[in-house]
């Protein structure tokens, strides 16, 4: 099927006064501007850093705050380039993000994934502006967000909210004046017009609780980290689809008494298509295994 890809020339895209989507169709970062400060939510991957910097400068902006949504490779490997270019910007990340990056298995996998994604983008005709990373991103000196935290940007408040279910050190952000929710991957992997693939890697119940909490906010626009925003009438439907996708995998794992590896392989074969192929096969297969594990745990 034809994928409704947002053209590169549409970025940066202003979705509300003072709120811009940066990056490209596959990797979205969000610039939120107030009268006093500007925050960048999401730090993306190394392969889009230079594009994002150009977009920010074309807008005549400079972020005062860089917010790491969570420490997965496609959300943090852009941080070193952003820190280098905007050295005065404060870096914020949720509790647990630094510990995740320090894990001996996390670093090599993160580097491998960043390299593969850069190559995948090149094959899509999107040339990275720099070589992929060879060192794990450094969160030294960052501000740790342990509870909901209001960033007063001047006439605009961006509330950072630690949430559970998807990743250690996971943040979403809420811009209450314009009712815009920046959910990163907490609704799952966004397939525009096709729903979501669930991503409850740290806990299925917590993931569903997070979806419920996000629904209670009453967002007008929801901004996942991939493949563009969700607006107006699609918001309620998308929350429902994200919840259904999670329940589908959970119920499947509960009722299928067969081998976990075979079930994970089946999930992998179903999910590894379209935009997901920007990631390594090994990564998505491991994600499928983790989904089965967390789904089984949800019934204990």
C-alpha positions as CSV (number, residue, x, y, z in Angstrom):
1,X,0.0,0.0,0.0
2,X,1.1,3.6,-0.6
3,X,2.4,5.2,2.6
4,X,1.2,8.8,3.2
5,X,4.7,10.2,3.8
6,X,5.1,13.8,4.8
7,X,7.4,15.5,2.2
8,X,10.8,16.6,3.5
9,X,10.2,20.2,2.3
10,X,7.3,20.5,4.8
11,X,9.7,20.5,7.7
12,X,9.9,22.6,9.9
13,X,6.2,22.4,10.2
14,X,4.3,24.8,12.5
15,X,1.4,22.8,14.0
16,X,0.3,25.6,16.4
17,X,1.6,29.0,17.3
18,X,5.1,28.6,18.5
19,X,5.2,24.8,18.1
20,X,7.2,23.3,15.3
21,X,7.8,19.7,14.2
22,X,11.4,19.3,13.0
23,X,13.4,16.5,11.4
24,X,11.7,14.4,8.7
25,X,8.8,12.0,8.2
26,X,10.5,9.2,10.1
27,X,12.0,11.0,13.1
28,X,10.1,14.0,14.6
29,X,11.5,16.5,17.1
30,X,9.5,19.3,18.6
31,X,10.4,22.9,19.2
32,X,8.2,24.7,21.7
33,X,8.7,28.4,22.0
34,X,7.7,30.9,24.7
35,X,8.5,34.5,25.2
36,X,11.4,33.7,27.5
37,X,12.7,30.3,26.5
38,X,12.6,27.6,23.8
39,X,12.6,23.9,24.5
40,X,13.4,21.0,22.1
41,X,11.5,17.8,23.1
42,X,13.2,14.7,21.6
43,X,16.8,14.6,20.5
44,X,16.4,12.0,17.7
45,X,19.2,10.2,15.9
46,X,22.6,11.3,14.7
47,X,21.5,11.0,11.1
48,X,19.0,13.9,11.4
49,X,20.9,16.2,13.7
50,X,22.4,18.4,11.0
51,X,19.0,18.7,9.3
52,X,17.4,19.7,12.7
53,X,20.0,22.2,13.4
54,X,19.5,23.9,10.0
55,X,15.8,23.9,10.6
56,X,16.1,25.5,14.0
57,X,18.5,28.2,12.7
58,X,16.2,28.8,9.7
59,X,13.5,29.6,12.2
60,X,15.9,32.0,14.0
61,X,15.7,30.0,17.2
62,X,18.1,28.4,19.7
63,X,16.9,25.9,22.3
64,X,17.5,26.7,25.9
65,X,16.5,23.2,26.9
66,X,17.1,19.8,25.3
67,X,14.7,17.2,26.6
68,X,15.5,13.5,26.1
69,X,12.2,11.6,25.9
70,X,13.9,8.2,26.7
71,X,17.3,6.6,26.1
72,X,16.5,4.3,23.1
73,X,18.9,4.7,20.2
74,X,16.5,6.6,17.9
75,X,15.7,9.1,20.6
76,X,19.1,9.9,22.1
77,X,21.9,9.4,19.5
78,X,21.2,12.9,18.2
79,X,22.0,14.4,21.6
80,X,25.8,14.7,21.2
81,X,25.5,16.8,18.1
82,X,22.8,19.0,19.6
83,X,24.8,19.5,22.8
84,X,27.9,20.4,20.7
85,X,26.0,22.9,18.6
86,X,23.9,24.4,21.5
87,X,26.4,24.1,24.4
88,X,24.4,26.5,26.7
89,X,21.3,24.4,26.5
90,X,20.2,22.6,29.7
91,X,19.7,18.8,29.2
92,X,16.8,17.1,30.9
93,X,16.1,13.4,31.1
94,X,13.9,11.2,33.4
95,X,15.3,9.2,36.2
96,X,16.7,5.9,34.9
97,X,17.9,7.2,31.5
98,X,21.5,7.5,32.6
99,X,21.5,4.1,34.2
100,X,20.1,2.5,31.1
101,X,22.8,4.0,28.9
102,X,25.4,2.7,31.4
103,X,24.3,-0.9,31.0
104,X,27.1,-2.9,29.3
105,X,24.7,-4.3,26.7
106,X,22.9,-1.1,25.9
107,X,25.9,0.9,24.5
108,X,27.0,-1.5,21.7
109,X,23.4,-2.1,20.6
110,X,22.7,1.6,20.5
111,X,25.8,2.2,18.4
112,X,24.9,-0.6,16.0
113,X,21.3,0.6,15.7
114,X,22.4,4.2,15.0
115,X,24.7,3.0,12.2
116,X,22.0,0.9,10.6
117,X,19.4,3.6,10.8
118,X,21.8,6.1,9.1
119,X,22.3,3.6,6.3
120,X,18.6,3.0,6.0
121,X,17.9,6.7,5.7
122,X,20.6,6.9,3.0
123,X,18.8,4.2,1.1
124,X,15.6,6.2,1.4
125,X,17.4,9.1,-0.3
126,X,17.9,11.0,3.0
127,X,21.6,11.5,3.4
128,X,22.8,11.9,7.0
129,X,24.8,15.0,7.7
130,X,27.5,13.3,9.7
131,X,28.9,9.8,10.4
132,X,26.9,7.6,12.8
133,X,28.1,7.5,16.5
134,X,31.0,5.5,17.8
135,X,30.6,6.5,21.4
136,X,27.5,6.2,23.7
137,X,25.8,9.5,24.3
138,X,26.8,11.2,27.6
139,X,24.2,12.5,30.0
140,X,26.8,13.8,32.5
141,X,25.6,17.0,34.1
142,X,22.0,16.6,33.0
143,X,19.0,17.6,35.1
144,X,17.0,14.5,36.3
145,X,13.2,14.7,36.1
146,X,11.8,12.5,38.9
147,X,8.2,13.9,39.0
148,X,6.0,16.1,36.8
149,X,8.0,19.3,36.1
150,X,6.8,22.5,34.6
151,X,9.1,24.3,32.2
152,X,8.0,28.0,32.2
153,X,8.9,29.2,28.7
154,X,7.1,32.5,29.1
155,X,3.5,32.6,28.3
156,X,3.7,28.9,27.6
157,X,4.2,26.0,30.0
158,X,5.6,22.6,28.9
159,X,5.0,20.0,31.6
160,X,7.4,17.0,31.5
161,X,5.8,13.9,32.9
162,X,7.7,10.7,33.8
163,X,5.7,7.7,32.6
164,X,6.1,3.9,32.7
165,X,5.5,1.0,30.4
166,X,7.7,1.7,27.3
167,X,11.2,2.4,28.5
168,X,13.3,3.2,31.5
169,X,13.7,7.0,31.9
170,X,10.6,7.8,29.8
171,X,9.1,11.2,29.5
172,X,6.1,12.7,27.8
173,X,5.3,16.4,27.6
174,X,2.1,18.3,27.8
175,X,1.5,21.9,26.5
176,X,-1.6,22.8,28.3
177,X,-2.4,26.1,26.8
178,X,-2.8,24.6,23.3
179,X,-3.6,21.1,24.5
180,X,-0.8,19.4,22.6
181,X,0.6,16.1,23.9
182,X,4.1,15.0,22.9
183,X,3.9,11.2,23.6
184,X,7.2,10.0,22.1
185,X,6.7,6.1,21.8
186,X,4.2,5.8,24.7
187,X,1.3,5.0,22.3
188,X,3.4,2.6,20.4
189,X,5.0,2.8,17.0
190,X,2.9,5.1,14.8
191,X,1.8,3.9,11.4
192,X,-0.2,6.8,9.9
193,X,-3.7,5.7,8.9
194,X,-2.8,2.1,10.0
195,X,-2.7,2.4,13.8
196,X,0.1,1.4,16.1
197,X,2.4,-1.4,17.0
198,X,2.5,-1.8,20.8
199,X,5.8,-1.1,22.6
200,X,5.3,-2.1,26.3
201,X,8.9,-3.0,26.9
202,X,9.0,-2.3,30.7
203,X,5.4,-3.4,31.6
204,X,2.1,-4.0,29.9
205,X,-0.1,-2.8,32.7
206,X,1.9,0.4,33.2
207,X,1.8,1.0,29.5
208,X,-2.0,0.8,29.4
209,X,-2.2,3.0,32.5
210,X,-0.1,5.6,30.7
211,X,-2.5,5.5,27.7
212,X,-5.4,6.0,30.1
213,X,-3.6,9.0,31.7
214,X,-2.8,10.5,28.3
215,X,-6.5,10.1,27.2
216,X,-7.6,11.9,30.4
217,X,-5.5,15.0,29.4
218,X,-8.0,15.7,26.5
219,X,-5.4,16.5,23.9
220,X,-6.3,18.4,20.7
221,X,-3.1,17.3,19.0
222,X,-1.0,14.2,19.8
223,X,2.6,14.2,18.6
224,X,4.3,10.8,18.5
225,X,8.1,10.7,17.7
226,X,7.6,9.1,14.3
227,X,5.6,9.7,11.1
228,X,3.8,12.9,12.0
229,X,1.1,14.4,14.3
230,X,-2.4,13.1,15.0
231,X,-5.1,15.9,15.0
232,X,-8.7,16.6,15.8
233,X,-11.1,13.7,15.1
234,X,-8.2,11.2,14.8
235,X,-7.1,11.8,18.4
236,X,-9.8,9.7,20.1
237,X,-9.6,7.0,17.5
238,X,-5.8,6.8,17.8
239,X,-5.9,6.4,21.6
240,X,-8.4,3.5,21.1
241,X,-6.3,1.9,18.4
242,X,-3.1,2.1,20.5
243,X,-5.0,0.4,23.4
244,X,-6.5,-2.2,21.1
245,X,-3.0,-3.0,19.7
246,X,-1.6,-3.6,23.2
247,X,-4.6,-5.8,24.2
248,X,-4.3,-7.8,21.1
249,X,-0.7,-8.8,21.8
250,X,-1.4,-9.4,25.5
251,X,-4.4,-11.6,24.8
252,X,-2.5,-13.5,22.1
253,X,0.3,-14.2,24.6
254,X,-2.2,-15.3,27.3
255,X,-4.1,-17.7,25.1
256,X,-1.3,-19.1,23.0
257,X,0.3,-21.8,25.2
258,X,3.0,-22.6,22.7
259,X,6.7,-21.7,22.6
260,X,7.6,-18.1,23.4
261,X,10.2,-18.0,20.7
262,X,7.8,-19.1,18.0
263,X,5.2,-16.6,19.1
264,X,7.9,-13.8,19.1
265,X,9.0,-14.8,15.7
266,X,5.4,-14.6,14.4
267,X,5.0,-11.1,15.9
268,X,8.3,-10.1,14.3
269,X,7.2,-11.3,10.9
270,X,3.9,-9.3,11.2
271,X,5.6,-6.1,12.4
272,X,8.8,-5.9,10.4
273,X,7.5,-4.0,7.5
274,X,7.2,-0.5,6.1
275,X,8.7,2.1,8.5
276,X,9.9,-0.5,11.0
277,X,12.5,-1.8,8.5
278,X,14.6,1.3,9.2
279,X,15.7,-0.6,12.3
280,X,17.8,-3.8,12.5
281,X,16.0,-7.1,12.3
282,X,17.8,-8.2,15.5
283,X,16.4,-5.2,17.3
284,X,12.8,-5.7,16.3
285,X,13.0,-9.5,16.9
286,X,14.3,-8.7,20.4
287,X,11.4,-6.2,20.9
288,X,9.0,-9.0,19.9
289,X,10.5,-11.3,22.5
290,X,10.2,-8.6,25.1
291,X,6.5,-8.0,24.2
292,X,5.8,-11.7,24.8
293,X,7.6,-11.7,28.1
294,X,5.9,-8.6,29.4
295,X,2.5,-9.8,28.2
296,X,3.0,-13.1,30.1
297,X,4.1,-11.1,33.2
298,X,0.9,-9.0,33.1
299,X,-1.1,-12.0,34.2
300,X,1.1,-13.0,37.1
